[in-house]
mmCIF file of C-alpha atoms in Angstrom:
data_model
loop_
_atom_site.group_PDB
_atom_site.id
_atom_site.type_symbol
_atom_site.label_atom_id
_atom_site.label_comp_id
_atom_site.label_asym_id
_atom_site.label_seq_id
_atom_site.Cartn_x
_atom_site.Cartn_y
_atom_site.Cartn_z
ATOM 1 C CA MET L 1 45.050 93.061 -63.385
ATOM 2 C CA GLY L 2 47.982 95.325 -63.828
ATOM 3 C CA THR L 3 49.641 98.299 -65.429
ATOM 4 C CA ARG L 4 49.677 98.941 -69.202
ATOM 5 C CA PHE L 5 53.424 99.574 -68.873
ATOM 6 C CA HIS L 6 54.612 96.348 -67.313
ATOM 7 C CA THR L 7 58.099 95.190 -66.598
ATOM 8 C CA ASP L 8 59.684 91.920 -67.606
ATOM 9 C CA TYR L 9 59.313 90.815 -64.037
ATOM 10 C CA GLY L 10 55.522 91.207 -64.165
ATOM 11 C CA LYS L 11 55.280 89.511 -67.550
ATOM 12 C CA ARG L 12 57.313 86.510 -66.552
ATOM 13 C CA PHE L 13 55.441 86.082 -63.236
ATOM 14 C CA THR L 14 52.081 86.250 -64.983
ATOM 15 C CA GLU L 15 53.028 83.677 -67.651
ATOM 16 C CA THR L 16 54.495 81.272 -65.065
ATOM 17 C CA LEU L 17 51.542 81.647 -62.728
ATOM 18 C CA LEU L 18 48.969 80.871 -65.382
ATOM 19 C CA ASN L 19 51.022 77.972 -66.740
ATOM 20 C CA ASP L 20 51.087 76.530 -63.208
ATOM 21 C CA LEU L 21 47.336 77.085 -62.762
ATOM 22 C CA ALA L 22 46.482 75.256 -66.032
ATOM 23 C CA ALA L 23 45.907 71.904 -64.273
ATOM 24 C CA HIS L 24 43.238 73.441 -62.015
ATOM 25 C CA GLY L 25 40.871 74.537 -64.702
ATOM 26 C CA VAL L 26 40.346 78.160 -63.609
ATOM 27 C CA VAL L 27 38.871 80.895 -65.667
ATOM 28 C CA ILE L 28 40.940 84.031 -66.119
ATOM 29 C CA VAL L 29 39.059 87.377 -66.129
ATOM 30 C CA SER L 30 40.694 90.671 -67.062
ATOM 31 C CA GLY L 31 40.083 93.875 -68.977
ATOM 32 C CA LEU L 32 41.606 93.299 -72.530
ATOM 33 C CA ALA L 33 43.838 96.341 -72.021
ATOM 34 C CA PHE L 34 47.392 96.710 -73.064
ATOM 35 C CA GLY L 35 50.113 95.381 -70.605
ATOM 36 C CA ILE L 36 49.360 92.890 -67.866
ATOM 37 C CA ASP L 37 45.723 92.360 -69.074
ATOM 38 C CA ALA L 38 46.708 91.235 -72.474
ATOM 39 C CA ILE L 39 49.577 89.138 -71.129
ATOM 40 C CA ALA L 40 47.122 87.299 -68.774
ATOM 41 C CA HIS L 41 44.694 86.617 -71.628
ATOM 42 C CA LYS L 42 47.428 85.368 -73.964
ATOM 43 C CA ALA L 43 49.057 83.191 -71.221
ATOM 44 C CA ALA L 44 45.673 81.743 -70.392
ATOM 45 C CA LEU L 45 45.108 80.744 -73.985
ATOM 46 C CA LYS L 46 48.607 79.266 -74.186
ATOM 47 C CA SER L 47 47.902 77.197 -71.082
ATOM 48 C CA GLY L 48 44.497 75.956 -72.368
ATOM 49 C CA LEU L 49 42.447 78.128 -69.893
ATOM 50 C CA PRO L 50 39.256 79.905 -70.817
ATOM 51 C CA THR L 51 39.576 83.721 -70.404
ATOM 52 C CA VAL L 52 36.967 86.494 -70.367
ATOM 53 C CA GLY L 53 37.617 90.133 -71.206
ATOM 54 C CA VAL L 54 35.379 92.690 -69.556
ATOM 55 C CA VAL L 55 35.323 95.731 -71.745
ATOM 56 C CA GLY L 56 34.281 99.397 -71.337
ATOM 57 C CA HIS L 57 32.412 99.837 -74.597
ATOM 58 C CA GLY L 58 29.774 98.188 -76.715
ATOM 59 C CA LEU L 59 30.423 94.791 -78.171
ATOM 60 C CA ASP L 60 30.217 96.048 -81.737
ATOM 61 C CA ARG L 61 33.820 97.064 -81.538
ATOM 62 C CA ILE L 62 37.102 96.078 -79.915
ATOM 63 C CA TYR L 63 39.280 98.469 -77.984
ATOM 64 C CA PRO L 64 42.172 98.603 -78.253
ATOM 65 C CA LYS L 65 41.715 97.627 -81.918
ATOM 66 C CA ALA L 66 45.191 95.853 -81.879
ATOM 67 C CA HIS L 67 43.512 93.180 -79.653
ATOM 68 C CA SER L 68 40.871 92.222 -82.172
ATOM 69 C CA ALA L 69 42.589 88.941 -83.051
ATOM 70 C CA LEU L 70 43.176 88.198 -79.393
ATOM 71 C CA ALA L 71 39.487 88.793 -78.644
ATOM 72 C CA LYS L 72 38.459 86.429 -81.461
ATOM 73 C CA GLU L 73 40.744 83.718 -80.166
ATOM 74 C CA MET L 74 39.414 84.106 -76.587
ATOM 75 C CA ILE L 75 35.847 83.473 -77.995
ATOM 76 C CA LEU L 76 36.844 80.541 -80.059
ATOM 77 C CA GLU L 77 38.685 78.892 -77.156
ATOM 78 C CA GLY L 78 35.702 78.884 -74.775
ATOM 79 C CA GLY L 79 36.055 82.314 -73.183
ATOM 80 C CA GLY L 80 34.475 85.513 -74.403
ATOM 81 C CA LEU L 81 33.780 89.235 -73.983
ATOM 82 C CA LEU L 82 31.470 90.811 -71.539
ATOM 83 C CA SER L 83 30.107 94.311 -71.448
ATOM 84 C CA GLU L 84 27.227 96.185 -69.740
ATOM 85 C CA PHE L 85 27.325 98.946 -72.429
ATOM 86 C CA TRP L 86 24.940 99.078 -75.452
ATOM 87 C CA SER L 87 26.325 98.589 -78.918
ATOM 88 C CA GLY L 88 27.483 101.910 -80.243
ATOM 89 C CA THR L 89 28.977 102.987 -76.866
ATOM 90 C CA GLU L 90 32.441 104.457 -77.414
ATOM 91 C CA PRO L 91 35.425 103.382 -75.233
ATOM 92 C CA ASP L 92 35.189 106.574 -73.096
ATOM 93 C CA ARG L 93 37.729 106.812 -70.302
ATOM 94 C CA PHE L 94 34.932 107.075 -67.682
ATOM 95 C CA ASN L 95 33.597 103.654 -68.708
ATOM 96 C CA PHE L 96 36.722 101.745 -67.610
ATOM 97 C CA PRO L 97 36.476 102.317 -63.902
ATOM 98 C CA LEU L 98 32.782 101.231 -64.136
ATOM 99 C CA ARG L 99 33.747 97.935 -65.850
ATOM 100 C CA ASN L 100 36.271 97.335 -63.071
ATOM 101 C CA ARG L 101 33.486 96.621 -60.606
ATOM 102 C CA ILE L 102 32.281 93.765 -62.902
ATOM 103 C CA VAL L 103 35.730 92.275 -62.936
ATOM 104 C CA ALA L 104 35.948 92.522 -59.132
ATOM 105 C CA GLY L 105 32.460 91.082 -58.592
ATOM 106 C CA MET L 106 32.600 88.075 -60.863
ATOM 107 C CA ALA L 107 36.062 86.773 -59.856
ATOM 108 C CA ASP L 108 36.708 84.637 -56.713
ATOM 109 C CA ALA L 109 40.037 86.384 -56.342
ATOM 110 C CA THR L 110 41.597 89.615 -57.789
ATOM 111 C CA LEU L 111 45.298 89.394 -58.601
ATOM 112 C CA VAL L 112 47.260 92.667 -58.881
ATOM 113 C CA ILE L 113 50.442 91.993 -60.729
ATOM 114 C CA GLU L 114 51.980 95.491 -61.190
ATOM 115 C CA THR L 115 50.603 98.948 -60.529
ATOM 116 C CA ASP L 116 51.388 102.286 -59.204
ATOM 117 C CA VAL L 117 49.375 103.710 -56.260
ATOM 118 C CA ARG L 118 46.912 105.223 -58.699
ATOM 119 C CA GLY L 119 45.240 103.365 -61.568
ATOM 120 C CA GLY L 120 42.508 101.083 -62.653
ATOM 121 C CA SER L 121 44.035 97.954 -60.893
ATOM 122 C CA MET L 122 43.949 99.763 -57.506
ATOM 123 C CA ILE L 123 40.230 100.608 -58.132
ATOM 124 C CA THR L 124 39.514 97.010 -58.928
ATOM 125 C CA ALA L 125 41.455 95.843 -55.762
ATOM 126 C CA GLN L 126 39.473 98.232 -53.567
ATOM 127 C CA LEU L 127 36.165 97.126 -55.108
ATOM 128 C CA ALA L 128 37.019 93.433 -54.657
ATOM 129 C CA ASP L 129 37.941 94.039 -51.064
ATOM 130 C CA GLY L 130 34.609 95.841 -50.598
ATOM 131 C CA TYR L 131 32.763 92.924 -52.098
ATOM 132 C CA ASN L 132 34.421 90.561 -49.530
ATOM 133 C CA ARG L 133 36.511 88.935 -52.324
ATOM 134 C CA ASP L 134 40.110 87.793 -51.836
ATOM 135 C CA VAL L 135 42.748 90.123 -53.184
ATOM 136 C CA TYR L 136 46.391 89.271 -53.887
ATOM 137 C CA ALA L 137 49.308 91.459 -54.951
ATOM 138 C CA LEU L 138 52.730 90.648 -56.314
ATOM 139 C CA PRO L 139 55.354 92.355 -54.176
ATOM 140 C CA GLY L 140 58.229 94.298 -55.853
ATOM 141 C CA ARG L 141 61.084 96.520 -55.140
ATOM 142 C CA VAL L 142 60.190 99.577 -52.945
ATOM 143 C CA SER L 143 62.001 101.764 -55.454
ATOM 144 C CA ASP L 144 59.974 100.580 -58.482
ATOM 145 C CA PRO L 145 56.995 102.829 -59.276
ATOM 146 C CA LYS L 146 55.233 99.894 -60.947
ATOM 147 C CA SER L 147 55.231 97.956 -57.639
ATOM 148 C CA ARG L 148 54.283 100.838 -55.384
ATOM 149 C CA GLY L 149 50.574 100.025 -55.583
ATOM 150 C CA CYS L 150 51.087 96.276 -54.916
ATOM 151 C CA ASN L 151 53.409 97.009 -51.967
ATOM 152 C CA TYR L 152 50.829 99.466 -50.616
ATOM 153 C CA LEU L 153 48.030 96.916 -50.789
ATOM 154 C CA ILE L 154 50.153 94.373 -48.938
ATOM 155 C CA GLN L 155 51.514 96.850 -46.368
ATOM 156 C CA TYR L 156 48.066 98.010 -45.314
ATOM 157 C CA ASN L 157 46.416 94.529 -45.321
ATOM 158 C CA ARG L 158 44.332 95.194 -48.422
ATOM 159 C CA ALA L 159 45.856 92.286 -50.234
ATOM 160 C CA ALA L 160 47.701 89.102 -49.372
ATOM 161 C CA MET L 161 51.155 88.621 -50.804
ATOM 162 C CA LEU L 162 51.178 86.590 -53.999
ATOM 163 C CA THR L 163 54.179 84.316 -54.453
ATOM 164 C CA ASP L 164 53.164 81.426 -56.759
ATOM 165 C CA ALA L 165 50.327 79.240 -57.872
ATOM 166 C CA ARG L 166 50.652 76.751 -55.044
ATOM 167 C CA GLN L 167 50.321 79.464 -52.414
ATOM 168 C CA LEU L 168 47.320 80.904 -54.235
ATOM 169 C CA MET L 169 45.515 77.549 -54.460
ATOM 170 C CA GLN L 170 46.178 76.873 -50.743
ATOM 171 C CA SER L 171 44.989 80.256 -49.701
ATOM 172 C CA LEU L 172 41.759 79.937 -51.693
ATOM 173 C CA GLY L 173 41.172 76.438 -50.444
ATOM 174 C CA TRP L 174 41.164 75.072 -54.006
ATOM 175 C CA ASP L 175 43.728 72.388 -53.251
ATOM 176 C CA VAL L 176 41.585 70.517 -50.800
ATOM 177 C CA ALA L 177 41.985 66.847 -51.520
ATOM 178 C CA PRO L 178 38.745 64.953 -52.078
ATOM 179 C CA GLN L 179 37.869 62.802 -49.072
ATOM 180 C CA LYS L 180 35.445 59.943 -48.694
ATOM 181 C CA LYS L 181 32.187 61.160 -47.185
ATOM 182 C CA LYS L 182 31.702 60.168 -43.586
ATOM 183 C CA GLN L 183 28.371 59.703 -41.941
ATOM 184 C CA VAL L 184 27.990 62.408 -39.321
ATOM 185 C CA GLN L 185 26.174 61.261 -36.278
ATOM 186 C CA ALA L 186 22.718 62.754 -36.262
ATOM 187 C CA SER L 187 22.758 63.175 -32.490
ATOM 188 C CA LEU L 188 25.488 65.838 -32.832
ATOM 189 C CA PHE L 189 23.024 68.124 -34.601
ATOM 190 C CA ALA L 190 19.940 67.496 -32.506
ATOM 191 C CA ASP L 191 19.981 70.887 -30.845
ATOM 192 C CA LEU L 192 20.854 73.025 -33.862
ATOM 193 C CA SER L 193 18.611 75.900 -34.982
ATOM 194 C CA ASP L 194 16.872 75.751 -38.356
ATOM 195 C CA GLU L 195 19.515 78.156 -39.777
ATOM 196 C CA GLU L 196 22.369 76.028 -38.489
ATOM 197 C CA LYS L 197 20.866 72.844 -39.873
ATOM 198 C CA MET L 198 20.553 74.491 -43.260
ATOM 199 C CA VAL L 199 24.288 75.292 -43.218
ATOM 200 C CA VAL L 200 25.156 71.714 -42.140
ATOM 201 C CA ASP L 201 22.994 70.226 -44.935
ATOM 202 C CA MET L 202 24.702 72.362 -47.579
ATOM 203 C CA LEU L 203 28.120 71.349 -46.275
ATOM 204 C CA ARG L 204 27.121 67.665 -46.194
ATOM 205 C CA GLU L 205 26.153 67.938 -49.855
ATOM 206 C CA LYS L 206 29.282 69.584 -51.174
ATOM 207 C CA GLU L 207 31.836 69.121 -48.339
ATOM 208 C CA VAL L 208 33.586 72.502 -48.949
ATOM 209 C CA LEU L 209 31.894 75.752 -49.779
ATOM 210 C CA HIS L 210 32.890 79.410 -50.035
ATOM 211 C CA ILE L 211 30.866 81.889 -47.932
ATOM 212 C CA ASP L 212 29.454 83.450 -51.115
ATOM 213 C CA GLU L 213 28.163 80.078 -52.288
ATOM 214 C CA LEU L 214 26.625 79.401 -48.913
ATOM 215 C CA ASN L 215 24.823 82.766 -49.071
ATOM 216 C CA LEU L 216 23.740 82.115 -52.652
ATOM 217 C CA ARG L 217 22.372 78.625 -51.925
ATOM 218 C CA SER L 218 20.510 79.611 -48.806
ATOM 219 C CA THR L 219 17.452 81.830 -48.047
ATOM 220 C CA LEU L 220 19.273 83.417 -45.100
ATOM 221 C CA SER L 221 20.381 86.994 -44.845
ATOM 222 C CA SER L 222 24.152 87.555 -44.812
ATOM 223 C CA SER L 223 24.028 88.406 -41.130
ATOM 224 C CA ALA L 224 21.986 85.309 -40.242
ATOM 225 C CA MET L 225 24.404 83.185 -42.207
ATOM 226 C CA ALA L 226 27.321 84.683 -40.377
ATOM 227 C CA ALA L 227 25.710 84.063 -36.990
ATOM 228 C CA ALA L 228 24.871 80.400 -37.942
ATOM 229 C CA ILE L 229 28.448 79.745 -39.064
ATOM 230 C CA LEU L 230 29.902 81.379 -35.909
ATOM 231 C CA ASN L 231 27.773 79.201 -33.688
ATOM 232 C CA LEU L 232 28.743 76.069 -35.644
ATOM 233 C CA GLU L 233 32.434 76.983 -35.348
ATOM 234 C CA LEU L 234 32.069 77.577 -31.606
ATOM 235 C CA SER L 235 30.479 74.138 -31.348
ATOM 236 C CA ASN L 236 33.403 72.713 -33.281
ATOM 237 C CA LEU L 237 31.058 71.375 -35.921
ATOM 238 C CA VAL L 238 32.365 73.503 -38.823
ATOM 239 C CA LEU L 239 35.877 74.336 -39.751
ATOM 240 C CA SER L 240 36.982 77.705 -41.186
ATOM 241 C CA MET L 241 39.570 77.309 -43.955
ATOM 242 C CA PRO L 242 41.746 79.805 -45.961
ATOM 243 C CA GLY L 243 39.970 81.810 -48.622
ATOM 244 C CA LYS L 244 36.656 82.108 -46.651
ATOM 245 C CA MET L 245 35.914 78.385 -47.224
ATOM 246 C CA TYR L 246 34.027 76.162 -44.757
ATOM 247 C CA LYS L 247 33.589 72.459 -44.267
ATOM 248 C CA LEU L 248 32.150 70.116 -41.632
ATOM 249 C CA ASN L 249 34.545 69.002 -38.907
ATOM 250 C CA GLN L 250 34.256 65.203 -39.422
#
């Protein structure tokens, strides 16, 4: 996410970042707007990554119209367009803050490249933080208006500082090297509650899971899940990793 009136600094960073992420098979989600959004979509396509545009109007039109060819290429290359608005809905300015909550909710991490302290990207970052998603911001010069929003997010701990693809992958726990499964001694888990056993079984199956996936896979409430994980961590049976990821301590 980012400003419509980007700088060369923001453009070059976005293109480099997505090129470096190409090997990891991520999906890029943005808003199909002018500026950083369009740069991200185009860089994703160039790097062979699927990319999804969340729009603030019906799918019977493309806004801005200049991005019609870009939208078509996104669809042809395995990405697509997403909207909650009925066909015939105009691209009203009030629709775009609404669509930002979809971007924030469907992405594992929200990246803010360039923005002032007011704007759609700041709304998306605040929504993502409220959804317990990871938020990252590209730092910039304190004198640059287009970096004021990013610097604000970092300064007040609303976002982690974004430096490069490697740092991002490590923070999200996406660079965890696959390990051979080890047989965990059953006696270690003899005194666990049913909730704790459920968490252990899920981590045995997939080794590393994000807190959102643990919640999605289980029948537990979010508070019960948090309590079970905390008890497992205190028992040194589960390890907490960067990016709200968890794995068994084997």
